[in-house]
Short mmCIF file of C-alpha atoms and ligand atoms in Angstrom, two decimals:
data_model
loop_
_atom_site.label_atom_id
_atom_site.label_comp_id
_atom_site.label_asym_id
_atom_site.label_seq_id
_atom_site.Cartn_x
_atom_site.Cartn_y
_atom_site.Cartn_z
CA MET A 6 -24.31 3.37 -3.23
CA HIS A 7 -20.93 1.09 -4.72
CA SER A 8 -19.42 -1.26 -2.68
CA SER A 9 -15.58 0.00 -1.87
CA ALA A 10 -14.92 -3.06 -3.39
CA VAL A 11 -17.10 -2.22 -7.02
CA ALA A 12 -15.35 1.52 -6.50
CA ALA A 13 -11.97 0.01 -6.09
CA LEU A 14 -12.88 -2.01 -9.48
CA LEU A 15 -13.37 0.97 -11.39
CA GLU A 16 -10.06 3.05 -10.49
CA PRO A 17 -7.03 1.87 -13.19
CA LEU A 18 -6.45 -2.83 -13.15
CA SER A 19 -3.02 -2.96 -12.77
CA ARG A 20 -1.34 -6.45 -14.01
CA PRO A 21 -0.83 -8.52 -10.87
CA ALA A 22 -5.13 -6.99 -10.14
CA LEU A 23 -6.02 -8.38 -13.07
CA ILE A 24 -3.75 -12.21 -12.15
CA GLY A 25 -5.90 -11.77 -8.57
CA TRP A 26 -9.43 -12.02 -10.92
CA LEU A 27 -9.03 -14.47 -12.79
CA ARG A 28 -6.95 -16.37 -10.13
CA GLU A 29 -10.75 -15.02 -8.37
CA GLU A 30 -13.17 -18.11 -6.56
CA ASP A 31 -14.95 -16.35 -4.44
CA PRO A 32 -18.72 -16.39 -5.56
CA ALA A 33 -19.22 -12.70 -3.70
CA ARG A 34 -16.81 -10.90 -4.56
CA LEU A 35 -16.70 -12.45 -8.45
CA GLU A 36 -20.34 -11.25 -7.84
CA GLN A 37 -18.80 -7.74 -6.94
CA LEU A 38 -16.72 -7.92 -10.79
CA TRP A 39 -19.93 -9.21 -12.49
CA GLN A 40 -21.83 -5.63 -10.84
CA ALA A 41 -18.89 -3.45 -11.90
CA ALA A 42 -18.74 -4.51 -15.46
CA ASP A 43 -22.04 -4.27 -15.74
CA GLU A 44 -21.97 -0.84 -14.38
CA VAL A 45 -19.70 0.55 -17.12
CA ARG A 46 -21.42 -1.23 -19.43
CA GLN A 47 -24.01 0.81 -18.90
CA ALA A 48 -22.36 4.10 -18.56
CA HIS A 49 -20.11 4.21 -21.41
CA VAL A 50 -22.14 1.81 -23.61
CA GLY A 51 -25.79 2.71 -22.56
CA GLY A 52 -28.65 -0.43 -22.60
CA GLU A 53 -28.61 -1.56 -26.40
CA VAL A 54 -27.54 -4.46 -27.44
CA HIS A 55 -26.48 -4.43 -31.45
CA LEU A 56 -26.89 -7.47 -32.63
CA ARG A 57 -24.24 -8.18 -36.21
CA GLY A 58 -25.19 -10.47 -39.27
CA LEU A 59 -22.15 -12.51 -39.51
CA ILE A 60 -21.94 -14.00 -43.03
CA GLU A 61 -20.11 -16.88 -42.48
CA ILE A 62 -18.73 -16.47 -46.55
CA SER A 63 -15.73 -19.59 -47.13
CA ASN A 64 -14.16 -21.54 -44.82
CA PHE A 65 -10.86 -22.35 -47.61
CA CYS A 66 -8.07 -21.85 -45.45
CA ILE A 67 -4.41 -21.87 -46.96
CA ARG A 68 -3.34 -21.19 -43.64
CA LEU A 69 -1.53 -23.60 -40.04
CA CYS A 70 -2.83 -22.58 -37.53
CA ALA A 71 -2.58 -25.51 -34.42
CA TYR A 72 -6.38 -25.16 -32.82
CA CYS A 73 -8.67 -23.93 -35.85
CA GLY A 74 -10.28 -27.08 -37.81
CA LEU A 75 -9.99 -24.80 -41.24
CA ARG A 76 -7.11 -25.14 -41.60
CA ALA A 77 -5.67 -26.18 -44.55
CA PRO A 78 -4.41 -30.07 -43.92
CA ASN A 79 -7.67 -30.96 -42.51
CA THR A 80 -8.66 -32.73 -45.97
CA GLU A 81 -12.01 -33.88 -43.94
CA LEU A 82 -13.10 -30.81 -44.43
CA ILE A 83 -15.58 -30.18 -47.07
CA ARG A 84 -14.80 -27.09 -48.59
CA TYR A 85 -17.53 -24.14 -49.55
CA ARG A 86 -17.24 -20.40 -50.94
CA MET A 87 -20.38 -18.50 -51.05
CA THR A 88 -21.51 -16.63 -54.68
CA GLU A 89 -21.81 -12.61 -54.28
CA GLU A 90 -24.80 -13.41 -55.04
CA GLU A 91 -25.23 -15.34 -52.32
CA ILE A 92 -23.32 -12.99 -49.82
CA LEU A 93 -25.59 -10.25 -50.76
CA ALA A 94 -29.10 -12.07 -50.69
CA CYS A 95 -27.95 -12.54 -46.83
CA ALA A 96 -27.80 -8.94 -46.43
CA GLN A 97 -31.07 -8.11 -47.70
CA GLN A 98 -31.98 -10.70 -45.15
CA ALA A 99 -29.39 -8.48 -42.66
CA HIS A 100 -31.31 -5.41 -43.90
CA ALA A 101 -34.72 -6.72 -43.45
CA LEU A 102 -33.90 -8.21 -39.52
CA ALA A 103 -33.27 -4.35 -38.93
CA TYR A 104 -29.61 -5.26 -37.98
CA GLY A 105 -27.15 -2.56 -38.91
CA THR A 106 -23.97 -3.93 -39.31
CA VAL A 107 -23.35 -8.11 -41.97
CA VAL A 108 -19.26 -9.16 -40.75
CA LEU A 109 -17.77 -10.67 -43.01
CA GLN A 110 -15.59 -13.49 -41.63
CA SER A 111 -13.89 -16.66 -43.18
CA GLY A 112 -10.80 -18.29 -44.12
CA GLU A 113 -7.70 -16.68 -45.34
CA ASP A 114 -8.63 -17.44 -48.60
CA PRO A 115 -7.07 -15.67 -51.64
CA LEU A 116 -9.49 -17.36 -54.03
CA LEU A 117 -11.30 -14.16 -52.33
CA SER A 118 -9.34 -11.64 -54.03
CA ARG A 119 -9.01 -8.03 -53.72
CA GLU A 120 -11.56 -6.96 -56.50
CA LEU A 121 -14.16 -9.39 -55.49
CA ILE A 122 -14.28 -8.22 -52.08
CA ALA A 123 -14.48 -4.93 -52.53
CA ARG A 124 -16.48 -5.33 -55.14
CA VAL A 125 -19.32 -7.21 -52.42
CA VAL A 126 -18.70 -4.41 -49.69
CA ARG A 127 -19.42 -1.46 -52.61
CA ARG A 128 -22.58 -3.71 -53.81
CA ILE A 129 -23.47 -3.92 -49.55
CA LYS A 130 -23.15 -0.24 -49.34
CA GLN A 131 -24.74 0.73 -52.27
CA SER A 132 -27.93 -1.32 -51.23
CA TYR A 133 -27.96 -1.00 -47.63
CA PRO A 134 -27.71 1.19 -44.79
CA LEU A 135 -24.88 -1.52 -43.24
CA ALA A 136 -21.79 -1.02 -41.25
CA VAL A 137 -19.53 -3.70 -43.22
CA THR A 138 -17.01 -6.09 -40.53
CA LEU A 139 -14.90 -7.84 -42.33
CA SER A 140 -12.89 -10.60 -40.90
CA LEU A 141 -11.34 -11.89 -43.26
CA GLY A 142 -7.26 -12.82 -41.96
CA GLU A 143 -4.34 -11.48 -43.04
CA ARG A 144 -3.65 -9.57 -45.64
CA CYS A 145 -1.95 -7.14 -47.48
CA ALA A 146 -1.88 -3.83 -46.32
CA GLU A 147 -2.98 -2.56 -50.32
CA ASP A 148 -6.26 -5.11 -49.90
CA TRP A 149 -7.73 -3.64 -46.25
CA ALA A 150 -6.65 -0.31 -48.06
CA ALA A 151 -8.80 -1.06 -51.24
CA TRP A 152 -11.56 -2.07 -49.24
CA ARG A 153 -11.98 0.36 -46.37
CA GLU A 154 -11.61 2.28 -49.75
CA ALA A 155 -15.02 0.39 -51.68
CA GLY A 156 -16.72 1.24 -48.08
CA ALA A 157 -15.57 -1.77 -45.81
CA ASP A 158 -16.07 -0.19 -41.33
CA ARG A 159 -14.29 -1.98 -39.34
CA TYR A 160 -11.93 -5.35 -38.76
CA LEU A 161 -11.86 -7.94 -36.69
CA LEU A 162 -8.33 -9.82 -36.38
CA ARG A 163 -8.03 -11.61 -33.02
CA PHE A 164 -3.91 -11.16 -32.23
CA GLU A 165 -5.15 -14.94 -30.20
CA THR A 166 -2.25 -14.89 -27.76
CA SER A 167 0.30 -12.26 -26.58
CA ASN A 168 2.77 -14.82 -25.96
CA PRO A 169 5.05 -14.76 -28.07
CA GLN A 170 5.98 -17.95 -27.61
CA LEU A 171 2.98 -19.52 -27.89
CA TYR A 172 2.01 -17.46 -30.80
CA ALA A 173 4.52 -18.85 -32.79
CA LYS A 174 4.15 -21.94 -31.84
CA TYR A 175 0.13 -22.23 -33.05
CA HIS A 176 0.45 -19.70 -35.27
CA PRO A 177 2.89 -20.39 -37.91
CA PRO A 178 3.41 -17.73 -40.18
CA ARG A 179 2.80 -17.77 -43.66
CA GLY A 180 5.64 -17.21 -46.73
CA SER A 181 7.59 -13.72 -46.65
CA ASP A 182 5.48 -12.13 -43.93
CA ARG A 183 6.82 -11.77 -40.49
CA ARG A 184 3.20 -8.33 -39.23
CA SER A 185 2.72 -9.78 -36.31
CA ARG A 186 -0.71 -9.44 -36.12
CA ILE A 187 -0.27 -6.21 -33.09
CA GLU A 188 1.21 -5.14 -36.61
CA MET A 189 -1.64 -5.33 -38.77
CA LEU A 190 -3.99 -3.91 -35.86
CA ARG A 191 -2.45 -0.79 -36.69
CA GLU A 192 -2.35 -0.89 -40.10
CA LEU A 193 -5.70 -1.25 -40.02
CA ARG A 194 -6.66 1.58 -37.41
CA SER A 195 -4.32 3.88 -39.91
CA LEU A 196 -5.75 2.89 -42.82
CA GLY A 197 -9.51 4.39 -40.73
CA TYR A 198 -11.22 1.04 -39.44
CA GLU A 199 -12.63 0.70 -36.68
CA VAL A 200 -10.30 -1.85 -35.29
CA GLY A 201 -11.73 -5.12 -33.05
CA SER A 202 -9.33 -7.75 -31.66
CA GLY A 203 -10.02 -10.52 -29.14
CA VAL A 204 -8.18 -13.80 -27.33
CA MET A 205 -9.32 -17.22 -26.69
CA ILE A 206 -9.62 -18.34 -23.46
CA GLY A 207 -7.59 -21.38 -22.03
CA ILE A 208 -5.24 -22.67 -25.19
CA PRO A 209 -2.84 -24.73 -23.94
CA GLY A 210 0.16 -23.47 -22.21
CA GLN A 211 -1.55 -20.14 -21.43
CA THR A 212 -0.62 -18.45 -18.20
CA TYR A 213 -2.94 -16.30 -15.93
CA ALA A 214 0.16 -13.99 -16.20
CA ASP A 215 -0.28 -14.14 -20.09
CA LEU A 216 -3.77 -13.69 -19.53
CA ALA A 217 -3.29 -10.49 -18.01
CA ASP A 218 -1.43 -9.96 -20.62
CA ASP A 219 -4.11 -10.20 -23.55
CA LEU A 220 -6.10 -7.53 -21.23
CA LEU A 221 -3.44 -4.57 -21.40
CA MET A 222 -2.95 -5.43 -24.62
CA PHE A 223 -6.83 -4.31 -25.40
CA ARG A 224 -5.92 -1.48 -23.12
CA GLU A 225 -2.66 -0.54 -25.59
CA LEU A 226 -4.37 -0.83 -28.59
CA ASP A 227 -6.57 0.98 -27.50
CA LEU A 228 -9.81 -1.56 -29.40
CA ASP A 229 -13.08 -0.46 -30.31
CA MET A 230 -13.77 -3.82 -30.59
CA ILE A 231 -12.67 -6.80 -28.61
CA GLY A 232 -14.19 -10.19 -28.75
CA VAL A 233 -12.95 -13.19 -26.57
CA GLY A 234 -14.37 -16.97 -25.75
CA PRO A 235 -13.43 -20.23 -24.86
CA PHE A 236 -10.73 -22.81 -26.79
CA ILE A 237 -12.48 -25.87 -27.71
CA LEU A 238 -10.51 -28.25 -28.74
CA HIS A 239 -10.35 -29.56 -32.52
CA PRO A 240 -9.35 -33.25 -33.23
CA ARG A 241 -8.60 -32.77 -36.09
CA THR A 242 -5.73 -30.12 -35.09
CA PRO A 243 -2.54 -30.76 -34.46
CA LEU A 244 -3.75 -29.03 -30.04
CA ALA A 245 -5.64 -32.76 -30.60
CA GLU A 246 -2.04 -34.77 -29.80
CA SER A 247 -0.97 -34.07 -26.71
CA ASP A 248 2.82 -34.30 -27.14
CA PHE A 249 2.73 -30.69 -29.37
CA ARG A 250 1.05 -28.83 -26.67
CA VAL A 251 2.83 -26.53 -24.88
CA PHE A 252 2.71 -27.71 -20.81
CA VAL A 253 3.00 -24.84 -18.51
CA PRO A 254 3.75 -25.68 -14.42
CA ASP A 255 1.09 -26.94 -12.40
CA GLY A 256 -1.74 -24.12 -11.63
CA GLU A 257 -0.57 -22.18 -14.27
CA GLN A 258 -2.43 -23.18 -17.27
CA VAL A 259 -6.25 -20.97 -17.53
CA PRO A 260 -9.08 -23.44 -17.73
CA ALA A 261 -11.15 -22.72 -20.95
CA ASN A 262 -14.38 -22.70 -19.06
CA GLU A 263 -16.85 -20.45 -18.89
CA LEU A 264 -16.54 -18.99 -15.32
CA MET A 265 -12.75 -17.83 -17.25
CA THR A 266 -14.55 -16.46 -19.73
CA TYR A 267 -17.20 -13.85 -17.73
CA LYS A 268 -14.27 -13.00 -16.09
CA THR A 269 -12.29 -12.21 -19.07
CA ILE A 270 -15.31 -9.75 -20.03
CA ALA A 271 -15.72 -7.86 -17.28
CA LEU A 272 -12.24 -7.76 -16.97
CA ALA A 273 -12.16 -6.29 -20.73
CA ARG A 274 -14.69 -4.11 -20.35
CA LEU A 275 -13.42 -2.31 -16.94
CA LEU A 276 -10.56 -1.59 -18.91
CA CYS A 277 -11.89 -0.81 -22.25
CA PRO A 278 -15.49 0.41 -21.49
CA ARG A 279 -16.15 2.10 -24.88
CA ALA A 280 -15.09 -1.19 -26.46
CA ASN A 281 -18.49 -2.88 -28.03
CA ILE A 282 -18.24 -6.58 -26.59
CA PRO A 283 -19.77 -9.39 -27.80
CA SER A 284 -20.87 -12.34 -25.85
CA THR A 285 -19.87 -15.76 -28.19
CA THR A 286 -20.50 -17.93 -30.10
CA ALA A 287 -18.22 -20.03 -28.29
CA LEU A 288 -19.62 -19.12 -24.97
CA ALA A 289 -23.93 -20.01 -25.85
CA THR A 290 -21.96 -23.95 -27.16
CA LEU A 291 -20.46 -23.90 -23.33
CA ASN A 292 -23.43 -23.37 -21.68
CA ARG A 293 -26.49 -23.08 -24.52
CA TRP A 294 -29.42 -21.92 -21.83
CA ARG A 295 -27.44 -19.39 -20.76
CA GLY A 296 -23.94 -18.41 -22.19
CA ARG A 297 -25.09 -15.51 -24.05
CA GLU A 298 -27.08 -14.18 -21.27
CA LEU A 299 -24.70 -14.64 -18.60
CA GLY A 300 -22.25 -12.72 -20.58
CA LEU A 301 -24.96 -9.52 -21.64
CA VAL A 302 -24.89 -8.77 -18.42
CA ARG A 303 -21.72 -8.95 -16.57
CA GLY A 304 -20.01 -6.82 -19.50
CA ALA A 305 -20.68 -6.95 -22.94
CA ASN A 306 -23.73 -5.52 -24.95
CA VAL A 307 -23.14 -6.74 -28.99
CA VAL A 308 -24.28 -11.09 -30.37
CA MET A 309 -23.79 -11.93 -33.95
CA PRO A 310 -26.94 -13.48 -34.58
CA ASN A 311 -25.32 -16.64 -36.97
CA LEU A 312 -27.16 -15.41 -41.42
CA THR A 313 -24.96 -17.95 -43.21
CA PRO A 314 -27.14 -20.92 -45.10
CA PRO A 315 -27.48 -23.62 -42.74
CA ARG A 316 -25.61 -25.73 -45.84
CA TYR A 317 -23.32 -23.96 -45.51
CA ARG A 318 -23.37 -23.03 -41.81
CA VAL A 319 -21.88 -26.51 -40.59
CA LEU A 320 -19.38 -26.57 -42.80
CA TYR A 321 -18.07 -23.99 -41.19
CA GLU A 322 -15.94 -25.67 -38.31
CA ILE A 323 -13.58 -24.05 -36.57
CA TYR A 324 -14.21 -26.63 -33.09
CA PRO A 325 -16.70 -28.97 -32.54
CA ASN A 326 -20.32 -28.37 -31.65
CA LYS A 327 -20.90 -25.03 -32.26
CA ALA A 328 -24.36 -23.64 -30.76
CA CYS A 329 -27.05 -22.74 -33.54
CA ILE A 330 -25.31 -24.03 -36.13
CA GLN A 331 -28.59 -25.55 -37.53
CA GLU A 332 -31.22 -23.09 -37.22
CA SER A 333 -32.32 -21.17 -40.02
CA ALA A 334 -31.62 -17.11 -39.25
CA ASP A 335 -35.61 -16.25 -38.37
CA ALA A 336 -34.97 -18.87 -36.24
CA CYS A 337 -31.44 -18.03 -35.30
CA HIS A 338 -33.25 -14.06 -34.84
CA ALA A 339 -36.21 -14.98 -32.73
CA CYS A 340 -34.59 -16.79 -30.16
CA LEU A 341 -31.92 -14.08 -29.46
CA ARG A 342 -34.22 -11.19 -29.74
CA SER A 343 -36.66 -13.36 -27.00
CA ARG A 344 -33.32 -14.04 -24.88
CA ILE A 345 -32.58 -10.15 -25.20
CA GLU A 346 -35.97 -8.98 -24.13
CA ASN A 347 -36.10 -10.83 -21.07
CA LEU A 348 -32.55 -9.30 -19.44
CA GLY A 349 -34.91 -6.16 -20.28
CA ARG A 350 -32.54 -4.35 -22.70
CA PRO A 351 -33.41 -2.69 -25.87
CA ILE A 352 -32.11 -3.98 -29.12
CA GLY A 353 -29.46 -1.10 -30.87
CA ARG A 354 -30.70 0.52 -34.00
CA GLY A 355 -27.95 1.63 -36.74
CA PRO A 356 -24.57 0.72 -37.24
CA GLY A 357 -23.89 0.71 -33.55
CA SER A 358 -20.39 1.52 -33.90
CA SER A 359 -17.82 2.65 -30.75
CA PRO A 360 -18.01 5.51 -28.43
CA ASN A 361 -14.50 5.32 -28.94
CA TYR A 362 -14.72 5.12 -32.16
CA GLN A 363 -17.35 7.93 -32.43
CA ALA A 364 -14.78 10.73 -30.79
CA ARG A 365 -11.82 9.47 -31.90
CA TYR A 366 -12.79 10.77 -34.95
CA SER A 367 -15.04 13.55 -34.12
CA ASN A 368 -13.31 16.58 -33.76
N1 SAH B 22 -9.66 -16.22 -40.75
C1 SAH B 22 -9.67 -15.57 -39.68
C2 SAH B 22 -10.99 -15.97 -38.90
C3 SAH B 22 -11.76 -16.76 -37.90
S1 SAH B 22 -12.05 -17.54 -37.20
C4 SAH B 22 -8.86 -15.23 -38.58
O1 SAH B 22 -7.85 -15.56 -39.18
O2 SAH B 22 -8.86 -13.68 -38.10
C5 SAH B 22 -12.62 -16.11 -35.71
C6 SAH B 22 -11.95 -16.52 -34.48
O3 SAH B 22 -11.95 -18.05 -34.63
C7 SAH B 22 -9.79 -17.11 -34.71
O4 SAH B 22 -9.39 -15.66 -34.41
C8 SAH B 22 -10.64 -17.62 -33.35
O5 SAH B 22 -10.37 -17.07 -31.86
C9 SAH B 22 -11.63 -18.35 -32.82
N2 SAH B 22 -10.58 -20.41 -32.68
C10 SAH B 22 -9.81 -20.66 -33.85
N3 SAH B 22 -10.60 -21.76 -33.17
C11 SAH B 22 -10.88 -21.93 -32.07
C12 SAH B 22 -11.23 -23.05 -31.39
N4 SAH B 22 -10.79 -24.33 -31.66
N5 SAH B 22 -11.97 -23.09 -30.39
C13 SAH B 22 -12.42 -21.20 -30.26
N6 SAH B 22 -12.14 -20.28 -30.63
C14 SAH B 22 -11.41 -20.81 -31.84
#
């Protein structure tokens, strides 16, 4: 039996209701939010926790994103780019660990050419029954079409914030490309990718109303995958300078904390019941002890064990003190597996596409 509060949560959530939940502090009310999100997760994507092997293939980046430690002007960072053979070795490891998906992620690195990525995708798809997710930043439609042609299944591109002023300030455009990330997500969808996006929680200047709008945008875009995590300040970025930050009136700024991340995960689950939603590393960074588990019982159904060779992993520093950067892939796997088993949830098998995507292409 549902309490009436949980039942009310299963109705479509309005913008004021979302803002109310994001501001909610009462533990008993929040317990109802977690319960509703957990029930909706179970009903729509089941108990399985899908593992996606993350391979951070390059930390070179030509962009100036104000939040990210990989930004081009960060000359302190030692840059690396994995070779084709190194990437293939990680994919082999993913397969050996029975993962159904690999995620290739990088800074915006033009030397990851259209041809190179197409070849890597083709080789992975020919060698292993893995789904391939790409998260290589903003590229032209021709690159995305070529990679889809080569067999890539999914693309992740967070829109970061739906507030256009914040987005413009923190994410300077490059060259003459004026496509918004929202437009790019629509391009990716039209190419037949399973599409993922998301936002950072608590970037300076983000209000509760902004975060509610982000959540409504997830629904409007009908996302197949939703990744959200707390903003973590990197000292070598413009956001470390207080005169660069956008300030909003007292009481309006969303805090970049753990509780706000759980609320956002839970509300994303209620708005997009069939999406795949990871319990992210940024969340585990704020609570190494229980962050991943709490994400998984408050709406999430995916975790992304890191397969990047440790010598590179330490250099993929989008924010400092990232959780799990020292462990080998095997140690990372063993740790996550026992955490999931302790929750009493089965580990997903196969590619684990969102039922949302499956429904879109089933007739
Ligand atoms: N270049 C790719 C991948 C970026 S890293 C792209 O732009 O899509 C993946 C995500 O890390 C970003 O989308 C962003 O949401 C997140 N991120 C970047 N800097 C961060 C920070 N300081 N704190 C928390 N998350 C951050």
